[in-house]
mmCIF file of C-alpha atoms in Angstrom:
data_model
loop_
_atom_site.group_PDB
_atom_site.id
_atom_site.type_symbol
_atom_site.label_atom_id
_atom_site.label_comp_id
_atom_site.label_asym_id
_atom_site.label_seq_id
_atom_site.Cartn_x
_atom_site.Cartn_y
_atom_site.Cartn_z
ATOM 1 C CA MET T 24 15.044 188.916 -45.948
ATOM 2 C CA PHE T 25 18.477 190.193 -46.997
ATOM 3 C CA GLU T 26 18.465 193.840 -48.090
ATOM 4 C CA LEU T 27 21.437 195.528 -49.716
ATOM 5 C CA THR T 28 21.717 199.240 -48.878
ATOM 6 C CA PRO T 29 24.524 201.807 -49.129
ATOM 7 C CA GLU T 30 25.224 201.152 -45.423
ATOM 8 C CA THR T 31 25.186 197.327 -45.508
ATOM 9 C CA PRO T 32 28.422 196.060 -43.929
ATOM 10 C CA ILE T 33 30.352 193.755 -46.246
ATOM 11 C CA ASN T 34 33.063 191.236 -45.387
ATOM 12 C CA ILE T 35 35.494 190.258 -48.128
ATOM 13 C CA ARG T 36 37.107 186.901 -47.360
ATOM 14 C CA PRO T 37 40.356 185.649 -48.911
ATOM 15 C CA SER T 38 38.681 182.430 -50.065
ATOM 16 C CA GLY T 39 35.975 184.566 -51.648
ATOM 17 C CA VAL T 40 38.567 186.253 -53.849
ATOM 18 C CA SER T 41 39.166 182.908 -55.549
ATOM 19 C CA ASN T 42 35.398 182.485 -55.967
ATOM 20 C CA PHE T 43 35.196 185.944 -57.549
ATOM 21 C CA MET T 44 37.889 185.006 -60.057
ATOM 22 C CA ALA T 45 35.999 181.813 -60.936
ATOM 23 C CA CYS T 46 32.533 183.389 -61.086
ATOM 24 C CA PRO T 47 31.832 187.000 -60.042
ATOM 25 C CA LYS T 48 28.105 186.291 -59.754
ATOM 26 C CA LYS T 49 28.623 183.428 -57.287
ATOM 27 C CA TRP T 50 30.671 185.786 -55.092
ATOM 28 C CA ALA T 51 28.003 188.501 -55.292
ATOM 29 C CA ALA T 52 25.177 186.036 -54.623
ATOM 30 C CA GLN T 53 26.751 184.919 -51.356
ATOM 31 C CA THR T 54 28.252 188.242 -50.245
ATOM 32 C CA LEU T 55 25.786 190.859 -51.522
ATOM 33 C CA MET T 56 22.522 189.031 -52.217
ATOM 34 C CA GLY T 57 22.081 186.850 -49.136
ATOM 35 C CA TYR T 58 22.311 183.428 -50.765
ATOM 36 C CA LYS T 59 23.678 180.910 -48.283
ATOM 37 C CA GLY T 60 25.900 178.090 -49.436
ATOM 38 C CA TRP T 61 26.222 174.668 -47.858
ATOM 39 C CA GLY T 62 28.854 172.131 -47.018
ATOM 40 C CA SER T 63 29.670 169.094 -49.149
ATOM 41 C CA PHE T 64 31.462 165.804 -48.669
ATOM 42 C CA ALA T 65 34.692 167.421 -49.880
ATOM 43 C CA THR T 66 34.431 170.530 -47.702
ATOM 44 C CA VAL T 67 33.580 168.650 -44.515
ATOM 45 C CA ARG T 68 36.411 166.189 -45.159
ATOM 46 C CA GLY T 69 38.760 169.133 -45.623
ATOM 47 C CA THR T 70 37.524 170.715 -42.399
ATOM 48 C CA GLY T 71 38.481 167.503 -40.628
ATOM 49 C CA VAL T 72 42.041 167.574 -41.991
ATOM 50 C CA HIS T 73 42.348 171.217 -40.919
ATOM 51 C CA ALA T 74 41.237 170.259 -37.404
ATOM 52 C CA GLY T 75 43.883 167.546 -37.256
ATOM 53 C CA ALA T 76 46.579 169.987 -38.360
ATOM 54 C CA GLU T 77 45.394 172.580 -35.844
ATOM 55 C CA GLN T 78 45.650 169.992 -33.066
ATOM 56 C CA ILE T 79 49.263 169.227 -33.996
ATOM 57 C CA TRP T 80 50.458 172.806 -34.228
ATOM 58 C CA THR T 81 48.522 174.182 -31.266
ATOM 59 C CA GLU T 82 50.068 171.588 -28.991
ATOM 60 C CA SER T 83 53.500 172.078 -30.534
ATOM 61 C CA ILE T 84 53.334 175.864 -30.056
ATOM 62 C CA ASN T 85 52.164 175.477 -26.453
ATOM 63 C CA LYS T 86 54.889 172.950 -25.593
ATOM 64 C CA GLY T 87 57.655 174.704 -27.535
ATOM 65 C CA GLU T 88 58.575 171.533 -29.428
ATOM 66 C CA LYS T 89 57.136 169.562 -32.291
ATOM 67 C CA ILE T 90 54.599 167.057 -31.006
ATOM 68 C CA ILE T 91 52.907 164.909 -33.625
ATOM 69 C CA ASN T 92 50.418 162.485 -32.135
ATOM 70 C CA LYS T 93 48.666 160.778 -35.028
ATOM 71 C CA THR T 94 45.887 159.362 -32.863
ATOM 72 C CA GLN T 95 45.032 162.752 -31.379
ATOM 73 C CA ALA T 96 45.120 164.413 -34.803
ATOM 74 C CA GLN T 97 42.787 161.783 -36.241
ATOM 75 C CA ASP T 98 40.429 162.086 -33.274
ATOM 76 C CA ALA T 99 40.293 165.864 -33.808
ATOM 77 C CA ALA T 100 39.534 165.316 -37.501
ATOM 78 C CA VAL T 101 36.695 162.883 -36.811
ATOM 79 C CA GLN T 102 35.196 165.102 -34.099
ATOM 80 C CA SER T 103 35.272 168.050 -36.485
ATOM 81 C CA VAL T 104 33.319 166.109 -39.117
ATOM 82 C CA GLU T 105 30.804 164.961 -36.517
ATOM 83 C CA LYS T 106 30.314 168.541 -35.330
ATOM 84 C CA ALA T 107 29.868 169.803 -38.893
ATOM 85 C CA PHE T 108 27.071 167.320 -39.556
ATOM 86 C CA GLU T 109 25.373 168.354 -36.309
ATOM 87 C CA GLU T 110 25.623 172.128 -36.767
ATOM 88 C CA GLU T 111 25.840 172.863 -40.491
ATOM 89 C CA ASP T 112 23.897 172.228 -43.677
ATOM 90 C CA ILE T 113 25.888 169.396 -45.233
ATOM 91 C CA ARG T 114 24.540 168.082 -48.537
ATOM 92 C CA LEU T 115 25.802 164.745 -49.797
ATOM 93 C CA ASP T 116 25.491 163.528 -53.372
ATOM 94 C CA LYS T 117 22.819 160.827 -53.172
ATOM 95 C CA ASN T 118 24.028 159.414 -56.489
ATOM 96 C CA ASP T 119 27.526 158.808 -55.113
ATOM 97 C CA PHE T 120 27.566 155.749 -52.834
ATOM 98 C CA ALA T 121 30.879 156.910 -51.317
ATOM 99 C CA GLU T 122 29.413 160.140 -49.972
ATOM 100 C CA THR T 123 28.279 159.148 -46.480
ATOM 101 C CA LYS T 124 28.904 160.614 -43.061
ATOM 102 C CA ASP T 125 30.964 157.598 -41.998
ATOM 103 C CA ASN T 126 33.110 157.796 -45.129
ATOM 104 C CA ALA T 127 33.652 161.508 -44.520
ATOM 105 C CA LYS T 128 34.950 160.703 -41.032
ATOM 106 C CA ASP T 129 37.155 157.895 -42.362
ATOM 107 C CA ASN T 130 38.550 160.125 -45.109
ATOM 108 C CA ALA T 131 39.215 162.949 -42.662
ATOM 109 C CA ALA T 132 41.084 160.577 -40.336
ATOM 110 C CA GLU T 133 43.117 159.232 -43.256
ATOM 111 C CA GLY T 134 43.917 162.755 -44.424
ATOM 112 C CA ALA T 135 44.964 163.769 -40.912
ATOM 113 C CA ALA T 136 47.317 160.773 -40.772
ATOM 114 C CA ILE T 137 48.904 161.797 -44.081
ATOM 115 C CA TYR T 138 49.244 165.351 -42.776
ATOM 116 C CA CYS T 139 51.048 164.001 -39.694
ATOM 117 C CA ASP T 140 53.620 162.364 -41.974
ATOM 118 C CA MET T 141 54.010 165.584 -43.923
ATOM 119 C CA ALA T 142 54.318 167.633 -40.708
ATOM 120 C CA GLN T 143 57.641 165.918 -40.009
ATOM 121 C CA GLU T 144 59.093 168.212 -42.697
ATOM 122 C CA ILE T 145 57.332 171.402 -41.520
ATOM 123 C CA GLU T 146 58.706 173.802 -38.925
ATOM 124 C CA ILE T 147 56.480 174.788 -35.990
ATOM 125 C CA PRO T 148 54.505 177.888 -37.043
ATOM 126 C CA LYS T 149 54.238 181.201 -35.263
ATOM 127 C CA PHE T 150 50.455 181.194 -35.658
ATOM 128 C CA VAL T 151 47.875 178.561 -36.566
ATOM 129 C CA GLU T 152 44.248 179.348 -37.476
ATOM 130 C CA HIS T 153 45.000 183.038 -36.919
ATOM 131 C CA ASN T 154 42.123 185.535 -37.311
ATOM 132 C CA MET T 155 42.933 188.833 -39.007
ATOM 133 C CA SER T 156 41.036 191.766 -40.519
ATOM 134 C CA ILE T 157 41.570 195.180 -42.091
ATOM 135 C CA ASP T 158 39.091 198.009 -42.546
ATOM 136 C CA LEU T 159 38.912 199.294 -46.137
ATOM 137 C CA GLY T 160 36.534 202.081 -45.214
ATOM 138 C CA ASP T 161 33.006 202.514 -46.546
ATOM 139 C CA ASN T 162 31.873 199.766 -44.141
ATOM 140 C CA ILE T 163 33.859 197.148 -46.056
ATOM 141 C CA THR T 164 36.217 194.790 -44.238
ATOM 142 C CA VAL T 165 38.668 192.155 -45.387
ATOM 143 C CA ARG T 166 38.526 189.329 -42.854
ATOM 144 C CA GLY T 167 40.036 185.859 -42.805
ATOM 145 C CA THR T 168 41.644 183.087 -40.797
ATOM 146 C CA ALA T 169 45.118 182.035 -41.926
ATOM 147 C CA ASP T 170 45.802 178.316 -41.608
ATOM 148 C CA PHE T 171 49.521 178.684 -40.923
ATOM 149 C CA ILE T 172 51.995 181.564 -40.544
ATOM 150 C CA GLY T 173 55.619 180.552 -40.132
ATOM 151 C CA HIS T 174 58.288 182.294 -38.079
ATOM 152 C CA ASN T 175 59.864 183.183 -41.429
ATOM 153 C CA GLY T 176 56.755 185.234 -42.238
ATOM 154 C CA ILE T 177 55.536 182.891 -44.962
ATOM 155 C CA VAL T 178 51.766 182.439 -44.956
ATOM 156 C CA GLU T 179 50.828 178.897 -45.951
ATOM 157 C CA ASP T 180 47.509 177.237 -46.648
ATOM 158 C CA ILE T 181 46.258 173.706 -46.097
ATOM 159 C CA LYS T 182 44.352 172.410 -49.110
ATOM 160 C CA THR T 183 42.515 169.140 -49.660
ATOM 161 C CA SER T 184 41.492 167.968 -53.117
ATOM 162 C CA THR T 185 41.001 164.934 -55.329
ATOM 163 C CA LYS T 186 44.183 165.658 -57.286
ATOM 164 C CA LYS T 187 47.557 167.243 -56.642
ATOM 165 C CA PRO T 188 46.942 170.966 -55.977
ATOM 166 C CA THR T 189 47.984 173.585 -58.520
ATOM 167 C CA PRO T 190 49.577 176.297 -56.332
ATOM 168 C CA THR T 191 49.164 179.179 -58.778
ATOM 169 C CA GLN T 192 45.371 179.004 -58.539
ATOM 170 C CA TYR T 193 45.698 180.042 -54.892
ATOM 171 C CA ALA T 194 48.134 182.923 -55.466
ATOM 172 C CA ALA T 195 45.493 185.641 -55.089
ATOM 173 C CA GLN T 196 43.931 184.110 -51.972
ATOM 174 C CA LEU T 197 47.296 183.622 -50.256
ATOM 175 C CA GLY T 198 48.297 187.133 -51.308
ATOM 176 C CA VAL T 199 45.305 188.493 -49.402
ATOM 177 C CA TYR T 200 46.344 186.529 -46.309
ATOM 178 C CA ALA T 201 49.898 187.846 -46.614
ATOM 179 C CA ARG T 202 48.659 191.433 -46.877
ATOM 180 C CA LEU T 203 46.333 190.884 -43.922
ATOM 181 C CA ALA T 204 49.270 189.603 -41.883
ATOM 182 C CA GLU T 205 51.429 192.590 -42.821
ATOM 183 C CA LEU T 206 48.697 195.097 -41.928
ATOM 184 C CA ASN T 207 48.114 193.313 -38.619
ATOM 185 C CA GLY T 208 51.686 193.854 -37.472
ATOM 186 C CA ILE T 209 53.184 190.548 -38.609
ATOM 187 C CA GLU T 210 56.443 190.577 -40.577
ATOM 188 C CA ALA T 211 54.974 188.746 -43.535
ATOM 189 C CA ASP T 212 56.773 187.480 -46.610
ATOM 190 C CA LEU T 213 55.011 189.115 -49.553
ATOM 191 C CA GLU T 214 56.862 187.097 -52.179
ATOM 192 C CA ASN T 215 56.722 183.460 -51.130
ATOM 193 C CA SER T 216 53.995 181.073 -50.052
ATOM 194 C CA ARG T 217 53.397 177.330 -49.854
ATOM 195 C CA ILE T 218 50.520 174.903 -50.149
ATOM 196 C CA GLN T 219 50.367 172.073 -47.646
ATOM 197 C CA GLY T 220 48.258 169.741 -49.740
ATOM 198 C CA VAL T 221 46.484 166.489 -48.963
ATOM 199 C CA ALA T 222 45.227 164.865 -52.148
ATOM 200 C CA PHE T 223 42.623 162.096 -52.001
ATOM 201 C CA LEU T 224 43.601 160.315 -55.178
ATOM 202 C CA LYS T 225 41.703 157.375 -56.654
ATOM 203 C CA ASN T 226 43.915 154.669 -55.201
ATOM 204 C CA LYS T 227 45.765 156.433 -52.362
ATOM 205 C CA THR T 228 46.050 159.631 -50.371
ATOM 206 C CA GLN T 229 49.185 161.748 -50.731
ATOM 207 C CA GLY T 230 50.700 164.798 -49.061
ATOM 208 C CA HIS T 231 52.426 167.584 -51.005
ATOM 209 C CA LEU T 232 54.480 170.607 -49.932
ATOM 210 C CA LEU T 233 54.310 173.007 -52.872
ATOM 211 C CA PRO T 234 56.129 176.370 -52.656
ATOM 212 C CA PHE T 235 55.189 179.133 -55.075
ATOM 213 C CA LYS T 236 55.460 182.878 -55.654
ATOM 214 C CA LEU T 237 52.742 185.328 -54.683
ATOM 215 C CA ASN T 238 51.303 187.896 -57.081
ATOM 216 C CA MET T 239 50.708 190.964 -54.931
ATOM 217 C CA THR T 240 49.869 193.122 -57.962
ATOM 218 C CA LEU T 241 46.969 190.805 -58.778
ATOM 219 C CA THR T 242 45.979 190.708 -55.101
ATOM 220 C CA SER T 243 45.783 194.508 -54.851
ATOM 221 C CA TYR T 244 43.850 194.740 -58.110
ATOM 222 C CA LEU T 245 41.273 192.183 -56.979
ATOM 223 C CA ILE T 246 40.716 193.770 -53.571
ATOM 224 C CA ASN T 247 40.340 197.236 -55.100
ATOM 225 C CA THR T 248 37.977 195.857 -57.748
ATOM 226 C CA LEU T 249 35.798 194.135 -55.161
ATOM 227 C CA LYS T 250 35.649 197.262 -53.038
ATOM 228 C CA GLU T 251 34.757 199.551 -55.940
ATOM 229 C CA ARG T 252 32.104 197.235 -57.389
ATOM 230 C CA THR T 253 30.634 196.570 -53.947
ATOM 231 C CA ILE T 254 30.187 200.298 -53.352
ATOM 232 C CA LEU T 255 28.461 200.674 -56.730
ATOM 233 C CA ALA T 256 26.246 197.621 -56.104
ATOM 234 C CA ARG T 257 25.135 198.956 -52.720
ATOM 235 C CA GLN T 258 24.192 202.267 -54.318
ATOM 236 C CA ASN T 259 22.154 200.519 -57.014
ATOM 237 C CA PRO T 260 21.492 196.789 -56.430
ATOM 238 C CA LEU T 261 19.860 196.555 -59.865
ATOM 239 C CA GLU T 262 23.341 196.889 -61.383
ATOM 240 C CA ILE T 263 24.662 193.702 -59.741
ATOM 241 C CA ASP T 264 24.182 191.702 -62.953
ATOM 242 C CA LEU T 265 26.453 194.123 -64.808
ATOM 243 C CA LEU T 266 29.014 194.525 -62.039
ATOM 244 C CA PHE T 267 29.208 190.817 -61.243
ATOM 245 C CA PRO T 268 28.483 188.771 -64.387
ATOM 246 C CA ALA T 269 27.933 185.025 -64.273
ATOM 247 C CA ASN T 270 30.564 182.703 -65.680
ATOM 248 C CA PRO T 271 28.873 179.503 -66.913
ATOM 249 C CA SER T 272 32.324 178.160 -67.896
ATOM 250 C CA SER T 273 33.453 178.083 -64.273
ATOM 251 C CA TYR T 274 34.089 174.748 -62.590
ATOM 252 C CA LEU T 275 31.851 176.084 -59.798
ATOM 253 C CA CYS T 276 28.918 176.482 -62.196
ATOM 254 C CA ASN T 277 27.041 173.480 -60.903
ATOM 255 C CA PRO T 278 23.917 173.165 -58.738
ATOM 256 C CA LYS T 279 25.985 170.993 -56.407
ATOM 257 C CA TYR T 280 28.205 173.966 -55.529
ATOM 258 C CA CYS T 281 26.180 177.105 -56.194
ATOM 259 C CA ALA T 282 23.182 178.266 -54.155
ATOM 260 C CA TYR T 283 22.322 180.798 -56.887
ATOM 261 C CA TRP T 284 22.109 178.200 -59.669
ATOM 262 C CA ASP T 285 18.306 178.103 -59.971
ATOM 263 C CA ASP T 286 18.046 181.897 -60.276
ATOM 264 C CA CYS T 287 21.145 182.541 -62.362
ATOM 265 C CA GLU T 288 20.665 184.308 -65.678
ATOM 266 C CA ALA T 289 23.344 182.065 -67.219
ATOM 267 C CA HIS T 290 20.747 179.283 -67.269
ATOM 268 C CA GLY T 291 17.741 181.359 -68.278
#
């Protein structure tokens, strides 16, 4: 059983910062209360596209030239989906006939192919799937894996969705990655970022390269807020409801996405 104490080590993840902005309680449930989430059709499909992109850039970095092999990228995507279904808790929507394991593999392969086309316009990165962390003290760590860090210092993220991504909604998350890169000795660009998006639209799948500006003031505020509230919550777990209130208006407020749904006070 998960027990929160003043000494409990806590990992703050860049993707979690976006979850905190959407619903503080969902973040606390997963990070401080021991509720475990699960994978979905969309997340496992996205994992497949990431695997395809990693295959492209890892080989390109190793060979010192851009090598885009669509077949290999698609194979990596499909294998990633297969592995996810074998090793993780993947929950498909039984009411959606499209949500099957085979369709997830097909979608991932299609997304990887679209990414290959988009990669023609992308320079070889300095790092791909790069692990980084910083110690905030008080047994709290910020830890994450950046999808893509260019030689120009710009930290980019690969996103999959059912519509064209809105870059500004990822500004805080990408700001955390940029700060992580800077504090790990990488000359990071703290002003600019870009989304490498693959959108599974109703009638076709599209790729988008979407540059945008970071908001490092917001990033610093969110990290400091999470640290301060985490320290208070560890000292008195009974205050979690006040420190991390539920947001029933969030798009994540759905039993399909939230492991805390059944116990959440927003539905009581």
